[in-house]
Amino acid sequence: MSWKRLPTFFANIPLKLMPLTEGQQKAYETSGSLKQVAFQTIPSVSKIELRKYLESVYGLSVASLRTLNYEGAKKRGKHGFYRRPDYKKVYVTFNKTDKAETS
């Protein structure tokens, strides 16, 4: 009897780390960890999916999540008007025991 491993499916969630503020950069240089970071993702992702994704894939213990929906900027180009895609900004606060390395 051969043993088969069940397939593991990960959600297709694009996460882009937003640039750190000056205060966060100073805090990271002194302590080596961050309490809160911001990500940019697609608008259809829920808080529950994001929490499960960060905990299972990256092994982070998330204390809280705050989300903001942004409408894409309207631009005028050479050949008329266009719009950048909508996005969701996610503020992730980590538990005190976790260290979020950003390297």
N, CA, C and O atoms as a Tinker XYZ file with bonds, in Angstrom:
   412  protein
     1  N      0.840000   -1.171000    0.000000    73     2
     2  CA     0.000000    0.000000    0.000000    64     1     3
     3  C      0.888000    1.239000    0.000000    63     2     4     5
     4  O      1.728000    1.416000    0.883000    81     3
     5  N      0.694000    2.082000   -0.989000    73     3     6
     6  CA     1.518000    3.292000   -1.067000    64     5     7
     7  C      0.785000    4.457000   -0.405000    63     6     8     9
     8  O     -0.441000    4.561000   -0.440000    81     7
     9  N      1.570000    5.300000    0.179000    73     7    10
    10  CA     1.030000    6.454000    0.874000    64     9    11
    11  C      0.966000    7.638000   -0.086000    63    10    12    13
    12  O      1.961000    7.975000   -0.728000    81    11
    13  N     -0.198000    8.264000   -0.183000    73    11    14
    14  CA    -0.345000    9.435000   -1.037000    64    13    15
    15  C     -0.552000   10.665000   -0.178000    63    14    16    17
    16  O     -1.367000   10.666000    0.745000    81    15
    17  N      0.174000   11.685000   -0.484000    73    15    18
    18  CA     0.017000   12.947000    0.224000    64    17    19
    19  C     -1.110000   13.738000   -0.435000    63    18    20    21
    20  O     -1.161000   13.871000   -1.658000    81    19
    21  N     -1.994000   14.248000    0.380000    73    19    22
    22  CA    -3.085000   15.044000   -0.150000    64    21    23
    23  C     -2.542000   16.379000   -0.666000    63    22    24    25
    24  O     -1.654000   16.965000   -0.047000    81    23
    25  N     -3.064000   16.858000   -1.781000    73    23    26
    26  CA    -2.560000   18.125000   -2.321000    64    25    27
    27  C     -2.939000   19.297000   -1.424000    63    26    28    29
    28  O     -4.011000   19.313000   -0.819000    81    27
    29  N     -2.050000   20.268000   -1.349000    73    27    30
    30  CA    -2.296000   21.486000   -0.589000    64    29    31
    31  C     -2.533000   22.610000   -1.579000    63    30    32    33
    32  O     -1.720000   22.844000   -2.473000    81    31
    33  N     -3.639000   23.298000   -1.417000    73    31    34
    34  CA    -3.980000   24.389000   -2.312000    64    33    35
    35  C     -3.806000   25.710000   -1.593000    63    34    36    37
    36  O     -4.351000   25.910000   -0.508000    81    35
    37  N     -3.050000   26.608000   -2.194000    73    35    38
    38  CA    -2.882000   27.945000   -1.651000    64    37    39
    39  C     -3.676000   28.920000   -2.500000    63    38    40    41
    40  O     -3.783000   28.770000   -3.717000    81    39
    41  N     -4.224000   29.910000   -1.838000    73    39    42
    42  CA    -4.988000   30.924000   -2.548000    64    41    43
    43  C     -4.052000   31.761000   -3.413000    63    42    44    45
    44  O     -2.897000   31.993000   -3.056000    81    43
    45  N     -4.562000   32.204000   -4.541000    73    43    46
    46  CA    -3.787000   33.047000   -5.430000    64    45    47
    47  C     -4.017000   34.501000   -5.020000    63    46    48    49
    48  O     -4.823000   35.211000   -5.622000    81    47
    49  N     -3.294000   34.927000   -3.984000    73    47    50
    50  CA    -3.464000   36.267000   -3.436000    64    49    51
    51  C     -2.183000   37.057000   -3.677000    63    50    52    53
    52  O     -1.159000   36.770000   -3.057000    81    51
    53  N     -2.221000   38.042000   -4.564000    73    51    54
    54  CA    -1.021000   38.870000   -4.740000    64    53    55
    55  C     -0.906000   39.882000   -3.603000    63    54    56    57
    56  O     -1.822000   40.674000   -3.380000    81    55
    57  N      0.206000   39.859000   -2.891000    73    55    58
    58  CA     0.472000   40.804000   -1.807000    64    57    59
    59  C      1.721000   41.607000   -2.146000    63    58    60    61
    60  O      2.763000   41.043000   -2.477000    81    59
    61  N      1.606000   42.906000   -2.061000    73    59    62
    62  CA     2.741000   43.784000   -2.323000    64    61    63
    63  C      2.986000   44.610000   -1.066000    63    62    64    65
    64  O      2.093000   45.321000   -0.606000    81    63
    65  N      4.183000   44.521000   -0.513000    73    63    66
    66  CA     4.521000   45.267000    0.695000    64    65    67
    67  C      4.664000   46.743000    0.343000    63    66    68    69
    68  O      5.420000   47.107000   -0.558000    81    67
    69  N      3.935000   47.585000    1.060000    73    67    70
    70  CA     4.004000   49.031000    0.836000    64    69    71
    71  C      5.290000   49.568000    1.479000    63    70    72    73
    72  O      5.784000   48.980000    2.442000    81    71
    73  N      5.838000   50.673000    0.962000    73    71    74
    74  CA     7.061000   51.236000    1.543000    64    73    75
    75  C      6.859000   51.626000    3.007000    63    74    76    77
    76  O      5.786000   52.078000    3.406000    81    75
    77  N      7.911000   51.441000    3.788000    73    75    78
    78  CA     7.854000   51.769000    5.211000    64    77    79
    79  C      7.947000   53.276000    5.409000    63    78    80    81
    80  O      8.614000   53.972000    4.644000    81    79
    81  N      7.272000   53.772000    6.442000    73    79    82
    82  CA     7.377000   55.183000    6.780000    64    81    83
    83  C      8.713000   55.422000    7.487000    63    82    84    85
    84  O      9.401000   54.471000    7.857000    81    83
    85  N      9.075000   56.682000    7.673000    73    83    86
    86  CA    10.344000   56.994000    8.342000    64    85    87
    87  C     10.348000   56.484000    9.776000    63    86    88    89
    88  O     11.368000   55.989000   10.255000    81    87
    89  N      9.215000   56.601000   10.464000    73    87    90
    90  CA     9.121000   56.097000   11.834000    64    89    91
    91  C      9.295000   54.590000   11.899000    63    90    92    93
    92  O      9.948000   54.074000   12.806000    81    91
    93  N      8.705000   53.878000   10.926000    73    91    94
    94  CA     8.856000   52.419000   10.893000    64    93    95
    95  C     10.296000   52.031000   10.583000    63    94    96    97
    96  O     10.807000   51.061000   11.141000    81    95
    97  N     10.956000   52.777000    9.701000    73    95    98
    98  CA    12.349000   52.481000    9.370000    64    97    99
    99  C     13.246000   52.642000   10.591000    63    98   100   101
   100  O     14.122000   51.811000   10.830000    81    99
   101  N     13.035000   53.703000   11.364000    73    99   102
   102  CA    13.833000   53.925000   12.579000    64   101   103
   103  C     13.574000   52.834000   13.609000    63   102   104   105
   104  O     14.505000   52.348000   14.252000    81   103
   105  N     12.301000   52.448000   13.766000    73   103   106
   106  CA    11.955000   51.389000   14.716000    64   105   107
   107  C     12.569000   50.062000   14.299000    63   106   108   109
   108  O     13.023000   49.294000   15.147000    81   107
   109  N     12.585000   49.786000   12.994000    73   107   110
   110  CA    13.174000   48.534000   12.507000    64   109   111
   111  C     14.682000   48.519000   12.710000    63   110   112   113
   112  O     15.249000   47.479000   13.045000    81   111
   113  N     15.341000   49.666000   12.509000    73   111   114
   114  CA    16.792000   49.737000   12.703000    64   113   115
   115  C     17.179000   49.533000   14.158000    63   114   116   117
   116  O     18.205000   48.914000   14.438000    81   115
   117  N     16.382000   50.038000   15.089000    73   115   118
   118  CA    16.723000   49.905000   16.506000    64   117   119
   119  C     16.349000   48.541000   17.074000    63   118   120   121
   120  O     17.146000   47.934000   17.789000    81   119
   121  N     15.142000   48.045000   16.766000    73   119   122
   122  CA    14.682000   46.806000   17.394000    64   121   123
   123  C     14.818000   45.571000   16.517000    63   122   124   125
   124  O     14.888000   44.456000   17.035000    81   123
   125  N     14.855000   45.745000   15.205000    73   123   126
   126  CA    14.952000   44.599000   14.309000    64   125   127
   127  C     13.620000   43.939000   14.011000    63   126   128   129
   128  O     13.581000   42.891000   13.366000    81   127
   129  N     12.516000   44.540000   14.475000    73   127   130
   130  CA    11.190000   43.990000   14.194000    64   129   131
   131  C     10.204000   45.131000   13.986000    63   130   132   133
   132  O     10.473000   46.282000   14.330000    81   131
   133  N      9.074000   44.786000   13.422000    73   131   134
   134  CA     8.021000   45.767000   13.170000    64   133   135
   135  C      6.736000   45.320000   13.835000    63   134   136   137
   136  O      6.445000   44.126000   13.911000    81   135
   137  N      5.969000   46.284000   14.315000    73   135   138
   138  CA     4.689000   45.983000   14.938000    64   137   139
   139  C      3.574000   45.940000   13.899000    63   138   140   141
   140  O      2.622000   45.171000   14.027000    81   139
   141  N      3.705000   46.784000   12.855000    73   139   142
   142  CA     2.652000   46.886000   11.865000    64   141   143
   143  C      3.258000   47.154000   10.489000    63   142   144   145
   144  O      4.208000   47.926000   10.362000    81   143
   145  N      2.701000   46.513000    9.461000    73   143   146
   146  CA     3.104000   46.754000    8.079000    64   145   147
   147  C      1.856000   46.916000    7.226000    63   146   148   149
   148  O      0.753000   46.557000    7.638000    81   147
   149  N      2.049000   47.468000    6.019000    73   147   150
   150  CA     0.934000   47.670000    5.096000    64   149   151
   151  C      1.197000   46.897000    3.813000    63   150   152   153
   152  O      2.316000   46.885000    3.299000    81   151
   153  N      0.153000   46.250000    3.300000    73   151   154
   154  CA     0.215000   45.509000    2.051000    64   153   155
   155  C     -0.800000   46.077000    1.086000    63   154   156   157
   156  O     -1.782000   46.696000    1.495000    81   155
   157  N     -0.560000   45.862000   -0.204000    73   155   158
   158  CA    -1.523000   46.203000   -1.244000    64   157   159
   159  C     -1.919000   44.904000   -1.925000    63   158   160   161
   160  O     -1.059000   44.091000   -2.265000    81   159
   161  N     -3.229000   44.703000   -2.126000    73   159   162
   162  CA    -3.724000   43.474000   -2.724000    64   161   163
   163  C     -4.968000   43.775000   -3.571000    63   162   164   165
   164  O     -5.368000   44.931000   -3.706000    81   163
   165  N     -5.565000   42.738000   -4.131000    73   163   166
   166  CA    -6.758000   42.920000   -4.952000    64   165   167
   167  C     -7.985000   43.134000   -4.050000    63   166   168   169
   168  O     -7.999000   42.649000   -2.919000    81   167
   169  N     -9.010000   43.849000   -4.529000    73   167   170
   170  CA   -10.153000   44.169000   -3.668000    64   169   171
   171  C    -11.035000   42.993000   -3.275000    63   170   172   173
   172  O    -11.786000   43.106000   -2.306000    81   171
   173  N    -10.979000   41.888000   -3.970000    73   171   174
   174  CA   -11.895000   40.785000   -3.688000    64   173   175
   175  C    -11.461000   39.893000   -2.528000    63   174   176   177
   176  O    -12.191000   38.971000   -2.164000    81   175
   177  N    -10.311000   40.139000   -1.947000    73   175   178
   178  CA    -9.800000   39.304000   -0.853000    64   177   179
   179  C    -10.426000   39.760000    0.466000    63   178   180   181
   180  O    -10.509000   40.958000    0.735000    81   179
   181  N    -10.866000   38.801000    1.287000    73   179   182
   182  CA   -11.473000   39.130000    2.572000    64   181   183
   183  C    -10.419000   39.095000    3.689000    63   182   184   185
   184  O     -9.308000   38.600000    3.500000    81   183
   185  N    -10.794000   39.630000    4.846000    73   183   186
   186  CA    -9.888000   39.641000    5.993000    64   185   187
   187  C     -9.564000   38.222000    6.456000    63   186   188   189
   188  O     -8.431000   37.934000    6.845000    81   187
   189  N    -10.538000   37.358000    6.415000    73   187   190
   190  CA   -10.341000   35.978000    6.864000    64   189   191
   191  C     -9.333000   35.274000    5.961000    63   190   192   193
   192  O     -8.438000   34.584000    6.448000    81   191
   193  N     -9.478000   35.447000    4.639000    73   191   194
   194  CA    -8.533000   34.834000    3.701000    64   193   195
   195  C     -7.124000   35.377000    3.906000    63   194   196   197
   196  O     -6.156000   34.618000    3.871000    81   195
   197  N     -7.004000   36.675000    4.117000    73   195   198
   198  CA    -5.682000   37.273000    4.331000    64   197   199
   199  C     -5.028000   36.747000    5.603000    63   198   200   201
   200  O     -3.841000   36.423000    5.605000    81   199
   201  N     -5.805000   36.662000    6.689000    73   199   202
   202  CA    -5.259000   36.169000    7.956000    64   201   203
   203  C     -4.771000   34.722000    7.803000    63   202   204   205
   204  O     -3.665000   34.389000    8.229000    81   203
   205  N     -5.593000   33.873000    7.197000    73   203   206
   206  CA    -5.208000   32.469000    6.999000    64   205   207
   207  C     -3.976000   32.356000    6.105000    63   206   208   209
   208  O     -3.095000   31.533000    6.352000    81   207
   209  N     -3.921000   33.186000    5.068000    73   207   210
   210  CA    -2.796000   33.171000    4.136000    64   209   211
   211  C     -1.492000   33.565000    4.838000    63   210   212   213
   212  O     -0.480000   32.881000    4.687000    81   211
   213  N     -1.508000   34.654000    5.596000    73   211   214
   214  CA    -0.299000   35.106000    6.287000    64   213   215
   215  C      0.148000   34.115000    7.360000    63   214   216   217
   216  O      1.346000   33.912000    7.562000    81   215
   217  N     -0.807000   33.503000    8.040000    73   215   218
   218  CA    -0.450000   32.557000    9.097000    64   217   219
   219  C      0.049000   31.229000    8.541000    63   218   220   221
   220  O      0.987000   30.648000    9.086000    81   219
   221  N     -0.568000   30.737000    7.455000    73   219   222
   222  CA    -0.175000   29.422000    6.949000    64   221   223
   223  C      1.059000   29.480000    6.057000    63   222   224   225
   224  O      1.941000   28.630000    6.180000    81   223
   225  N      1.141000   30.455000    5.168000    73   223   226
   226  CA     2.251000   30.509000    4.214000    64   225   227
   227  C      3.501000   31.109000    4.840000    63   226   228   229
   228  O      4.596000   30.568000    4.684000    81   227
   229  N      3.343000   32.231000    5.552000    73   227   230
   230  CA     4.504000   32.928000    6.093000    64   229   231
   231  C      4.765000   32.642000    7.567000    63   230   232   233
   232  O      5.817000   33.021000    8.083000    81   231
   233  N      3.842000   31.989000    8.255000    73   231   234
   234  CA     4.046000   31.620000    9.652000    64   233   235
   235  C      4.006000   32.810000   10.607000    63   234   236   237
   236  O      4.660000   32.778000   11.649000    81   235
   237  N      3.260000   33.848000   10.279000    73   235   238
   238  CA     3.154000   35.027000   11.132000    64   237   239
   239  C      1.918000   34.902000   12.012000    63   238   240   241
   240  O      0.890000   34.383000   11.577000    81   239
   241  N      2.019000   35.377000   13.245000    73   239   242
   242  CA     0.821000   35.398000   14.095000    64   241   243
   243  C      0.245000   36.809000   14.044000    63   242   244   245
   244  O      0.850000   37.762000   14.536000    81   243
   245  N     -0.920000   36.923000   13.448000    73   243   246
   246  CA    -1.555000   38.206000   13.181000    64   245   247
   247  C     -2.474000   38.567000   14.339000    63   246   248   249
   248  O     -3.332000   37.775000   14.728000    81   247
   249  N     -2.293000   39.765000   14.888000    73   247   250
   250  CA    -3.160000   40.235000   15.966000    64   249   251
   251  C     -4.417000   40.868000   15.395000    63   250   252   253
   252  O     -5.519000   40.577000   15.859000    81   251
   253  N     -4.270000   41.738000   14.387000    73   251   254
   254  CA    -5.444000   42.368000   13.793000    64   253   255
   255  C     -5.164000   42.764000   12.352000    63   254   256   257
   256  O     -4.015000   42.923000   11.940000    81   255
   257  N     -6.246000   42.918000   11.601000    73   255   258
   258  CA    -6.193000   43.351000   10.205000    64   257   259
   259  C     -7.154000   44.518000   10.027000    63   258   260   261
   260  O     -8.278000   44.491000   10.528000    81   259
   261  N     -6.706000   45.532000    9.315000    73   259   262
   262  CA    -7.586000   46.633000    8.929000    64   261   263
   263  C     -7.461000   46.807000    7.427000    63   262   264   265
   264  O     -6.355000   46.784000    6.887000    81   263
   265  N     -8.589000   46.981000    6.746000    73   263   266
   266  CA    -8.561000   47.083000    5.294000    64   265   267
   267  C     -9.223000   48.376000    4.836000    63   266   268   269
   268  O    -10.154000   48.878000    5.465000    81   267
   269  N     -8.714000   48.904000    3.715000    73   267   270
   270  CA    -9.284000   50.083000    3.067000    64   269   271
   271  C     -9.359000   49.804000    1.582000    63   270   272   273
   272  O     -8.386000   49.343000    0.985000    81   271
   273  N    -10.507000   50.078000    0.980000    73   271   274
   274  CA   -10.669000   49.908000   -0.458000    64   273   275
   275  C    -10.391000   51.229000   -1.158000    63   274   276   277
   276  O    -10.922000   52.271000   -0.773000    81   275
   277  N     -9.555000   51.179000   -2.188000    73   275   278
   278  CA    -9.210000   52.358000   -2.964000    64   277   279
   279  C     -9.682000   52.183000   -4.404000    63   278   280   281
   280  O     -9.614000   51.093000   -4.971000    81   279
   281  N    -10.156000   53.273000   -4.972000    73   279   282
   282  CA   -10.545000   53.277000   -6.370000    64   281   283
   283  C     -9.326000   53.671000   -7.190000    63   282   284   285
   284  O     -8.568000   54.553000   -6.788000    81   283
   285  N     -9.132000   53.031000   -8.323000    73   283   286
   286  CA    -7.984000   53.324000   -9.157000    64   285   287
   287  C     -7.996000   54.758000   -9.665000    63   286   288   289
   288  O     -9.060000   55.326000   -9.914000    81   287
   289  N     -6.822000   55.336000   -9.816000    73   287   290
   290  CA    -6.708000   56.724000  -10.253000    64   289   291
   291  C     -7.127000   56.855000  -11.716000    63   290   292   293
   292  O     -6.842000   55.989000  -12.544000    81   291
   293  N     -7.797000   57.940000  -12.004000    73   291   294
   294  CA    -8.190000   58.232000  -13.378000    64   293   295
   295  C     -7.115000   59.095000  -14.012000    63   294   296   297
   296  O     -6.773000   60.147000  -13.472000    81   295
   297  N     -6.584000   58.675000  -15.132000    73   295   298
   298  CA    -5.470000   59.356000  -15.787000    64   297   299
   299  C     -5.851000   59.747000  -17.205000    63   298   300   301
   300  O     -6.716000   59.136000  -17.834000    81   299
   301  N     -5.192000   60.762000  -17.676000    73   299   302
   302  CA    -5.364000   61.162000  -19.070000    64   301   303
   303  C     -4.066000   60.883000  -19.793000    63   302   304   305
   304  O     -3.015000   61.420000  -19.443000    81   303
   305  N     -4.149000   60.048000  -20.795000    73   303   306
   306  CA    -2.968000   59.652000  -21.545000    64   305   307
   307  C     -2.947000   60.247000  -22.932000    63   306   308   309
   308  O     -3.745000   61.122000  -23.267000    81   307
   309  N     -2.037000   59.765000  -23.716000    73   307   310
   310  CA    -1.849000   60.245000  -25.083000    64   309   311
   311  C     -3.058000   59.943000  -25.969000    63   310   312   313
   312  O     -3.403000   60.728000  -26.853000    81   311
   313  N     -3.689000   58.812000  -25.726000    73   311   314
   314  CA    -4.800000   58.368000  -26.575000    64   313   315
   315  C     -6.139000   58.410000  -25.845000    63   314   316   317
   316  O     -7.050000   57.662000  -26.200000    81   315
   317  N     -6.277000   59.253000  -24.850000    73   315   318
   318  CA    -7.544000   59.377000  -24.144000    64   317   319
   319  C     -7.403000   59.066000  -22.666000    63   318   320   321
   320  O     -6.294000   59.009000  -22.134000    81   319
   321  N     -8.527000   58.868000  -22.016000    73   319   322
   322  CA    -8.541000   58.599000  -20.590000    64   321   323
   323  C     -8.398000   57.106000  -20.324000    63   322   324   325
   324  O     -8.820000   56.270000  -21.122000    81   323
   325  N     -7.795000   56.797000  -19.187000    73   323   326
   326  CA    -7.712000   55.406000  -18.728000    64   325   327
   327  C     -7.737000   55.420000  -17.211000    63   326   328   329
   328  O     -7.606000   56.469000  -16.580000    81   327
   329  N     -7.906000   54.244000  -16.642000    73   327   330
   330  CA    -8.000000   54.112000  -15.198000    64   329   331
   331  C     -7.074000   53.027000  -14.706000    63   330   332   333
   332  O     -6.993000   51.951000  -15.298000    81   331
   333  N     -6.379000   53.305000  -13.629000    73   331   334
   334  CA    -5.557000   52.273000  -12.997000    64   333   335
   335  C     -6.473000   51.328000  -12.224000    63   334   336   337
   336  O     -7.583000   51.707000  -11.854000    81   335
   337  N     -6.017000   50.105000  -11.981000    73   335   338
   338  CA    -6.901000   49.137000  -11.310000    64   337   339
   339  C     -7.167000   49.507000   -9.849000    63   338   340   341
   340  O     -6.338000   50.138000   -9.193000    81   339
   341  N     -8.346000   49.100000   -9.353000    73   339   342
   342  CA    -8.697000   49.290000   -7.946000    64   341   343
   343  C     -7.815000   48.380000   -7.100000    63   342   344   345
   344  O     -7.317000   47.363000   -7.581000    81   343
   345  N     -7.626000   48.755000   -5.830000    73   343   346
   346  CA    -6.820000   47.927000   -4.935000    64   345   347
   347  C     -7.316000   48.076000   -3.505000    63   346   348   349
   348  O     -8.074000   48.988000   -3.175000    81   347
   349  N     -6.867000   47.159000   -2.676000    73   347   350
   350  CA    -7.200000   47.161000   -1.257000    64   349   351
   351  C     -5.898000   47.298000   -0.477000    63   350   352   353
   352  O     -4.925000   46.593000   -0.745000    81   351
   353  N     -5.891000   48.208000    0.485000    73   351   354
   354  CA    -4.725000   48.395000    1.345000    64   353   355
   355  C     -5.014000   47.712000    2.676000    63   354   356   357
   356  O     -6.064000   47.934000    3.279000    81   355
   357  N     -4.084000   46.885000    3.127000    73   355   358
   358  CA    -4.280000   46.078000    4.331000    64   357   359
   359  C     -3.213000   46.450000    5.347000    63   358   360   361
   360  O     -2.020000   46.358000    5.056000    81   359
   361  N     -3.629000   46.868000    6.536000    73   359   362
   362  CA    -2.712000   47.124000    7.641000    64   361   363
   363  C     -2.726000   45.902000    8.546000    63   362   364   365
   364  O     -3.768000   45.536000    9.089000    81   363
   365  N     -1.572000   45.273000    8.706000    73   363   366
   366  CA    -1.455000   44.048000    9.500000    64   365   367
   367  C     -0.679000   44.369000   10.774000    63   366   368   369
   368  O      0.449000   44.858000   10.714000    81   367
   369  N     -1.288000   44.092000   11.926000    73   367   370
   370  CA    -0.627000   44.258000   13.213000    64   369   371
   371  C     -0.271000   42.872000   13.729000    63   370   372   373
   372  O     -1.116000   41.978000   13.781000    81   371
   373  N      0.990000   42.707000   14.109000    73   371   374
   374  CA     1.485000   41.407000   14.555000    64   373   375
   375  C      1.426000   41.304000   16.073000    63   374   376   377
   376  O      1.399000   42.313000   16.777000    81   375
   377  N      1.405000   40.067000   16.568000    73   375   378
   378  CA     1.503000   39.833000   18.004000    64   377   379
   379  C      2.896000   40.209000   18.468000    63   378   380   381
   380  O      3.833000   40.254000   17.672000    81   379
   381  N      3.031000   40.477000   19.755000    73   379   382
   382  CA     4.317000   40.933000   20.294000    64   381   383
   383  C      5.399000   39.886000   20.204000    63   382   384   385
   384  O      6.581000   40.225000   20.142000    81   383
   385  N      5.019000   38.607000   20.197000    73   383   386
   386  CA     6.008000   37.548000   20.166000    64   385   387
   387  C      6.625000   37.367000   18.786000    63   386   388   389
   388  O      7.717000   36.815000   18.657000    81   387
   389  N      5.921000   37.835000   17.750000    73   387   390
   390  CA     6.391000   37.670000   16.373000    64   389   391
   391  C      7.370000   38.768000   15.977000    63   390   392   393
   392  O      7.264000   39.903000   16.440000    81   391
   393  N      8.302000   38.428000   15.134000    73   391   394
   394  CA     9.180000   39.417000   14.540000    64   393   395
   395  C      8.981000   39.365000   13.043000    63   394   396   397
   396  O      9.229000   38.337000   12.413000    81   395
   397  N      8.533000   40.470000   12.467000    73   395   398
   398  CA     8.300000   40.526000   11.031000    64   397   399
   399  C      9.561000   41.054000   10.373000    63   398   400   401
   400  O      9.846000   42.250000   10.440000    81   399
   401  N     10.306000   40.183000    9.749000    73   399   402
   402  CA    11.526000   40.566000    9.056000    64   401   403
   403  C     11.167000   41.058000    7.669000    63   402   404   405
   404  O     10.356000   40.433000    6.985000    81   403
   405  N     11.752000   42.164000    7.240000    73   403   406
   406  CA    11.433000   42.719000    5.927000    64   405   407
   407  C     12.626000   42.683000    5.011000    63   406   408   409
   408  O     12.872000   43.648000    4.288000    81   407
   409  N     13.368000   41.615000    5.018000    73   407   410
   410  CA    14.514000   41.528000    4.104000    64   409   411
   411  C     14.373000   40.389000    3.154000    63   410   412
   412  O     15.248000   40.172000    2.316000    81   411
